[in-house]
Amino acid sequence: MSEPTHHEQHIVSPKLYGVIFLLLMICTALTVGASYLELGTFNAVVALGIAIFKATIVVLFFMHVKYSSKLTKLTVAAGFFTFCVLLAMTLTDYMSRAWGRW
Amino acid sequence: MDSQAIATHPDHTHAGHEHPPYLRHHFATVEQQRETSSFGMWLFLLTEIMFFGGMFAAYMIYRNWYYPAFVAGSHQLSIVLGTINTAVLICSSFTMAMGVYSAEMRRKSALVMWLLATIVLGVVFLGIKADEYHEKWEKHHVPGLNFSVQDFVRVNPAYPEDKALPLDMAEKTQVYFSLYFAMTGMHALHMIIGISILIGLVIKAQAGAYTQGHMTTIENFGLYWHFVDIVWIFLFPLLYLISRHQ
């Protein structure tokens, strides 16, 4: 019989949860503040950049992925990758059909 | 829970091997059981990513097509309420994370307290959301039920620098509000399901179910709750913020 997957429980400390919580709150304030600035296209870039950062720290620390097995990490990465494929292939189709009119 | 019943069945002989009552017989170790159930939960969340992903893709395409309508539509949302709701949801993720920690530490009353706090914050979020929906209804911004283009063919007093939309583009604000209701509505449904499950978890936690070493249910529910938080982390800038002042 092969060895079962090793998945030792790692307990994240309340202190770290508190730090992540504060970071999320600061990022929320930042993204609201940035939306009042006139940045043109970069309004969307900044807002999405902050959202991706927030989502990443939630996944890594609140959802314990940083301390999880490789299988879990691979699963999360596969989900993110598949979502990117969904967006990229859809955009490829729409953009090439109305070429130059975007 | 059938397999749980089998694993803890009193008639079952345990000759030759000792193991905790919550270890089911088709798993070799508690670790393997934990890993398997966590993997299953993540697979479910993957399907959820694709479910919400379809709506995000639709939002992306239509925002590019009907950009002025999306700007005018997003100017009808309250940034203040959206920000408060974001903060409420982040707090609820924190209380949920602390709930998981309490279960790991086997502190029953702390676990019940954090889970109850999560329920309260979830209900506050839904209350604020309901208030926003009610305002949309009063302003006739609900596509298919009581929609009127009146607010979009004239200048919005809150944004005097905006131009009034021509009638055909004003009609397209319905696309924005359809996506708004579809995405926030599906998110709210996930919150309602989450709160319903939480109520069951509190009752079981009170009976001591998750503070005797077996807390996979709490961990996996935490994953679900944080996922719903992440969906909102993207909905908030997309619907409320990025089309402002342009």
Coordinates of C-alpha atoms in Angstrom, one line a residue:
Chain A
M1 CA 0.0 0.0 0.0
S2 CA 1.3 3.4 -0.9
E3 CA 1.8 6.0 1.8
P4 CA -1.3 8.2 2.4
T5 CA -1.0 11.9 1.4
H6 CA 0.8 13.8 4.1
H7 CA -1.3 16.7 5.3
E8 CA -0.2 17.9 8.7
Q9 CA -2.6 20.3 10.3
H10 CA -1.1 23.8 10.5
I11 CA -2.8 26.1 12.9
V12 CA -2.8 29.8 11.8
S13 CA -2.5 32.1 14.7
P14 CA -5.2 34.7 15.6
K15 CA -2.4 37.3 15.3
L16 CA -1.9 36.5 11.6
Y17 CA -5.7 36.5 11.0
G18 CA -5.7 39.9 12.6
V19 CA -3.0 41.2 10.3
I20 CA -4.8 39.8 7.2
F21 CA -8.0 41.4 8.4
L22 CA -6.3 44.8 8.8
L23 CA -4.7 44.5 5.4
L24 CA -8.1 43.7 3.8
M25 CA -9.6 46.8 5.5
I26 CA -6.8 49.0 4.4
C27 CA -7.0 47.7 0.8
T28 CA -10.8 48.4 0.8
A29 CA -10.1 52.0 1.9
L30 CA -7.5 52.3 -0.8
T31 CA -9.7 51.0 -3.6
V32 CA -12.6 53.3 -2.6
G33 CA -10.1 56.2 -2.4
A34 CA -8.6 55.4 -5.8
S35 CA -12.1 55.3 -7.4
Y36 CA -12.4 59.0 -6.7
L37 CA -9.2 59.8 -8.6
E38 CA -9.3 60.5 -12.4
L39 CA -6.9 57.8 -13.7
G40 CA -8.6 56.9 -17.0
T41 CA -8.0 53.3 -17.9
F42 CA -5.9 52.8 -14.8
N43 CA -9.0 53.2 -12.6
A44 CA -10.0 49.7 -13.7
V45 CA -6.4 48.4 -13.5
V46 CA -5.9 49.7 -9.9
A47 CA -9.3 48.5 -8.7
L48 CA -8.8 45.0 -10.1
G49 CA -5.1 44.9 -8.9
I50 CA -6.2 45.6 -5.4
A51 CA -9.1 43.1 -5.7
I52 CA -6.7 40.4 -6.9
F53 CA -4.3 41.1 -4.0
K54 CA -7.2 40.9 -1.5
A55 CA -8.4 37.7 -3.0
T56 CA -4.9 36.2 -2.9
I57 CA -4.4 36.9 0.8
V58 CA -7.8 35.5 1.6
V59 CA -7.0 32.3 -0.3
L60 CA -3.5 32.0 1.2
F61 CA -4.2 32.7 4.8
F62 CA -8.0 32.6 5.6
M63 CA -8.3 29.5 3.4
H64 CA -5.0 28.1 4.6
V65 CA -3.8 27.3 1.0
K66 CA -0.3 28.5 2.0
Y67 CA -0.1 25.7 4.5
S68 CA -2.0 23.1 2.4
S69 CA -0.7 20.1 0.5
K70 CA 0.5 20.3 -3.1
L71 CA -2.7 18.7 -4.2
T72 CA -4.8 21.5 -2.8
K73 CA -2.4 24.2 -4.2
L74 CA -2.7 22.5 -7.7
T75 CA -6.5 22.4 -7.4
V76 CA -6.7 26.1 -6.6
A77 CA -4.3 26.9 -9.4
A78 CA -6.3 24.8 -11.8
G79 CA -9.5 26.7 -10.9
F80 CA -7.8 30.0 -11.5
F81 CA -6.3 28.9 -14.7
T82 CA -9.6 27.5 -16.1
F83 CA -11.2 30.8 -15.3
C84 CA -8.5 32.7 -17.2
V85 CA -9.1 30.3 -20.2
L86 CA -12.8 31.2 -20.0
L87 CA -12.1 34.9 -20.1
A88 CA -9.2 34.7 -22.7
M89 CA -11.1 32.5 -25.2
T90 CA -14.3 34.5 -24.9
L91 CA -12.4 37.8 -25.5
T92 CA -10.4 36.3 -28.4
D93 CA -13.7 35.5 -30.1
Y94 CA -15.4 38.8 -29.4
M95 CA -12.4 40.9 -30.3
S96 CA -11.6 39.1 -33.5
R97 CA -15.1 39.3 -34.8
A98 CA -15.3 43.1 -34.3
W99 CA -11.7 43.8 -35.2
G100 CA -10.7 47.4 -34.8
R101 CA -14.1 48.5 -33.4
W102 CA -13.1 48.1 -29.7
Chain B
M1 CA -23.9 11.1 7.4
D2 CA -24.5 7.4 6.7
S3 CA -20.8 6.6 6.6
Q4 CA -20.4 8.4 10.0
A5 CA -23.1 6.0 11.4
I6 CA -21.2 3.0 10.0
A7 CA -17.9 4.2 11.4
T8 CA -19.3 4.6 14.9
H9 CA -21.6 1.7 14.9
P10 CA -21.4 -0.1 18.3
D11 CA -21.7 -3.6 16.8
H12 CA -18.8 -3.1 14.6
T13 CA -15.8 -5.0 15.7
H14 CA -12.6 -3.1 16.0
A15 CA -10.4 -6.1 16.6
G16 CA -6.8 -5.5 15.9
H17 CA -6.9 -1.8 15.2
E18 CA -7.6 1.3 17.3
H19 CA -8.7 4.5 15.7
P20 CA -10.7 7.6 16.6
P21 CA -14.5 7.1 16.2
Y22 CA -14.6 9.8 13.4
L23 CA -12.2 8.0 11.2
R24 CA -14.2 6.3 8.5
H25 CA -13.1 2.8 7.4
H26 CA -12.3 3.6 3.8
F27 CA -9.5 6.0 4.9
A28 CA -6.2 4.8 6.1
T29 CA -5.5 7.8 8.4
V30 CA -7.2 10.8 9.8
E31 CA -4.8 13.0 7.7
Q32 CA -5.9 11.2 4.6
Q33 CA -9.5 11.7 5.5
R34 CA -9.0 15.4 6.1
E35 CA -7.1 15.8 2.9
T36 CA -9.8 14.0 0.9
S37 CA -12.6 16.0 2.2
S38 CA -10.7 19.3 1.7
F39 CA -9.9 18.3 -1.9
G40 CA -13.6 17.6 -2.4
M41 CA -14.6 21.0 -1.1
W42 CA -12.1 22.7 -3.3
L43 CA -13.4 20.8 -6.4
F44 CA -16.9 22.1 -5.4
L45 CA -15.4 25.7 -5.2
L46 CA -13.9 25.2 -8.6
T47 CA -17.4 24.7 -10.1
E48 CA -18.5 27.8 -8.2
I49 CA -15.6 29.8 -9.8
M50 CA -16.9 28.7 -13.2
F51 CA -20.5 29.5 -12.2
F52 CA -19.7 33.0 -11.2
G53 CA -17.0 33.2 -13.9
G54 CA -19.7 33.0 -16.6
M55 CA -21.4 36.1 -15.2
F56 CA -18.0 37.9 -14.9
A57 CA -17.3 37.1 -18.5
A58 CA -20.7 38.5 -19.6
Y59 CA -20.1 41.6 -17.5
M60 CA -16.7 42.1 -19.2
I61 CA -18.2 41.8 -22.8
Y62 CA -21.2 44.0 -22.2
R63 CA -19.2 46.6 -20.3
N64 CA -17.1 47.0 -23.4
W65 CA -20.1 47.1 -25.7
Y66 CA -22.3 49.5 -23.7
Y67 CA -19.7 51.4 -21.7
P68 CA -21.7 54.7 -21.3
A69 CA -24.7 52.8 -20.1
F70 CA -22.5 51.0 -17.5
V71 CA -21.1 54.3 -16.3
A72 CA -24.6 55.8 -15.9
G73 CA -25.8 52.6 -14.2
S74 CA -23.0 52.4 -11.8
H75 CA -23.5 56.1 -10.8
Q76 CA -26.9 55.0 -9.4
L77 CA -25.3 52.8 -6.8
S78 CA -24.3 54.0 -3.3
I79 CA -20.5 53.8 -2.8
V80 CA -21.1 54.3 1.0
L81 CA -23.4 51.3 1.3
G82 CA -21.1 49.2 -0.9
T83 CA -18.1 50.1 1.2
I84 CA -19.9 49.4 4.5
N85 CA -21.1 46.0 3.1
T86 CA -17.5 45.2 2.0
A87 CA -16.3 45.9 5.5
V88 CA -19.1 43.9 7.0
L89 CA -18.2 40.9 4.8
I90 CA -14.5 41.2 5.6
C91 CA -15.3 41.2 9.3
S92 CA -17.5 38.1 8.8
S93 CA -14.6 36.4 7.1
F94 CA -12.4 37.2 10.1
T95 CA -14.9 35.9 12.6
M96 CA -15.2 32.7 10.5
A97 CA -11.5 32.3 10.5
M98 CA -11.5 32.7 14.3
G99 CA -14.2 30.1 14.5
V100 CA -12.0 27.7 12.6
Y101 CA -9.1 28.6 15.0
S102 CA -11.4 28.0 18.1
A103 CA -12.4 24.6 16.8
E104 CA -8.7 23.7 16.3
M105 CA -8.1 24.8 19.9
R106 CA -11.1 22.8 21.0
R107 CA -12.8 25.8 22.7
K108 CA -16.5 25.2 22.4
S109 CA -17.9 28.4 23.7
A110 CA -15.5 30.5 21.6
L111 CA -16.5 28.5 18.5
V112 CA -20.2 29.1 19.1
M113 CA -19.5 32.8 19.8
W114 CA -17.5 33.3 16.6
L115 CA -20.1 31.4 14.5
L116 CA -22.9 33.5 15.9
A117 CA -20.9 36.7 15.1
T118 CA -20.5 35.4 11.6
I119 CA -24.3 34.9 11.3
V120 CA -25.0 38.4 12.7
L121 CA -22.6 40.0 10.2
G122 CA -24.1 38.0 7.3
V123 CA -27.6 39.1 8.2
V124 CA -26.4 42.8 8.4
F125 CA -24.9 42.4 4.9
L126 CA -28.2 41.0 3.6
G127 CA -30.1 43.8 5.3
I128 CA -28.1 46.5 3.7
K129 CA -28.4 44.7 0.3
A130 CA -32.1 44.5 0.7
D131 CA -32.2 48.3 1.4
E132 CA -30.3 48.8 -1.8
Y133 CA -32.6 46.6 -3.8
H134 CA -35.6 48.5 -2.3
E135 CA -34.1 51.7 -3.5
K136 CA -33.6 50.3 -7.0
W137 CA -37.3 49.3 -7.0
E138 CA -38.4 52.8 -5.9
K139 CA -36.3 54.4 -8.6
H140 CA -37.7 52.1 -11.3
H141 CA -34.3 50.5 -12.0
V142 CA -35.4 46.8 -12.0
P143 CA -35.3 45.4 -15.5
G144 CA -38.3 43.3 -16.5
L145 CA -40.4 44.4 -13.5
N146 CA -40.6 48.2 -13.3
F147 CA -37.8 49.6 -15.4
S148 CA -37.9 53.2 -16.7
V149 CA -35.2 55.0 -18.7
Q150 CA -36.2 58.3 -17.3
D151 CA -33.2 58.6 -15.0
F152 CA -30.8 58.0 -17.8
V153 CA -32.1 60.3 -20.6
R154 CA -31.5 63.3 -18.3
V155 CA -28.4 64.5 -16.4
N156 CA -28.0 62.8 -13.0
P157 CA -28.0 65.6 -10.4
A158 CA -25.3 63.8 -8.3
Y159 CA -23.0 63.8 -11.4
P160 CA -23.6 67.1 -13.2
E161 CA -20.6 66.6 -15.4
D162 CA -22.2 63.5 -16.9
K163 CA -24.0 63.9 -20.2
A164 CA -27.5 62.5 -20.6
L165 CA -27.6 59.3 -22.6
P166 CA -29.3 59.0 -26.0
L167 CA -32.4 56.9 -25.8
D168 CA -30.9 53.7 -27.3
M169 CA -27.9 53.8 -24.9
A170 CA -30.2 54.6 -22.0
E171 CA -32.1 51.4 -22.8
K172 CA -28.9 49.5 -22.4
T173 CA -28.6 50.4 -18.7
Q174 CA -31.0 47.5 -18.4
V175 CA -28.1 45.2 -19.3
Y176 CA -26.1 46.8 -16.5
F177 CA -28.9 46.4 -13.9
S178 CA -29.7 42.8 -15.2
L179 CA -26.1 41.9 -14.5
Y180 CA -26.1 43.8 -11.2
F181 CA -29.2 41.8 -10.0
A182 CA -28.0 38.5 -11.4
M183 CA -24.5 38.8 -9.8
T184 CA -25.4 40.4 -6.4
G185 CA -28.6 38.2 -6.3
M186 CA -26.6 35.0 -6.8
H187 CA -24.1 36.2 -4.2
A188 CA -26.9 37.0 -1.8
L189 CA -28.4 33.5 -2.4
H190 CA -25.0 32.1 -1.4
M191 CA -25.0 34.2 1.7
I192 CA -28.5 32.9 2.6
I193 CA -27.5 29.3 2.1
G194 CA -24.3 30.0 4.1
I195 CA -26.3 31.5 7.0
S196 CA -28.7 28.6 7.0
I197 CA -25.9 26.1 7.2
L198 CA -24.2 28.3 10.0
I199 CA -27.4 28.0 12.1
G200 CA -27.1 24.2 11.9
L201 CA -23.4 24.4 12.7
V202 CA -24.0 26.5 15.8
I203 CA -26.5 24.0 17.1
K204 CA -24.1 21.1 16.5
A205 CA -21.2 23.1 17.9
Q206 CA -23.2 23.8 21.0
A207 CA -23.5 20.0 21.4
G208 CA -19.8 19.7 21.2
A209 CA -19.6 18.1 17.7
Y210 CA -16.5 20.0 16.4
T211 CA -14.4 20.5 19.5
Q212 CA -13.3 16.9 20.0
G213 CA -10.7 16.7 17.3
H214 CA -12.9 16.3 14.3
M215 CA -13.6 19.6 12.7
T216 CA -13.5 19.0 8.9
T217 CA -17.1 20.4 8.6
I218 CA -16.1 23.7 10.2
E219 CA -13.0 23.9 8.0
N220 CA -14.9 23.2 4.8
F221 CA -17.6 25.6 5.7
G222 CA -15.0 28.2 6.3
L223 CA -13.7 27.7 2.8
Y224 CA -17.2 28.2 1.4
W225 CA -17.7 31.4 3.4
H226 CA -14.3 32.9 2.4
F227 CA -15.1 32.0 -1.2
V228 CA -18.4 34.0 -1.0
D229 CA -16.3 36.8 0.4
I230 CA -13.9 36.7 -2.5
V231 CA -16.8 36.9 -5.0
W232 CA -17.9 40.1 -3.3
I233 CA -14.3 41.4 -3.3
F234 CA -14.6 41.4 -7.1
L235 CA -18.2 42.4 -7.4
F236 CA -17.6 45.6 -5.3
P237 CA -15.1 47.3 -7.6
L238 CA -16.7 46.0 -10.8
L239 CA -20.2 47.2 -10.0
Y240 CA -19.7 50.1 -7.7
L241 CA -16.2 51.6 -8.4
I242 CA -14.5 51.3 -11.7
S243 CA -16.9 53.2 -13.9
R244 CA -17.0 56.3 -11.7
H245 CA -16.0 59.8 -12.8
Q246 CA -15.2 58.9 -16.4

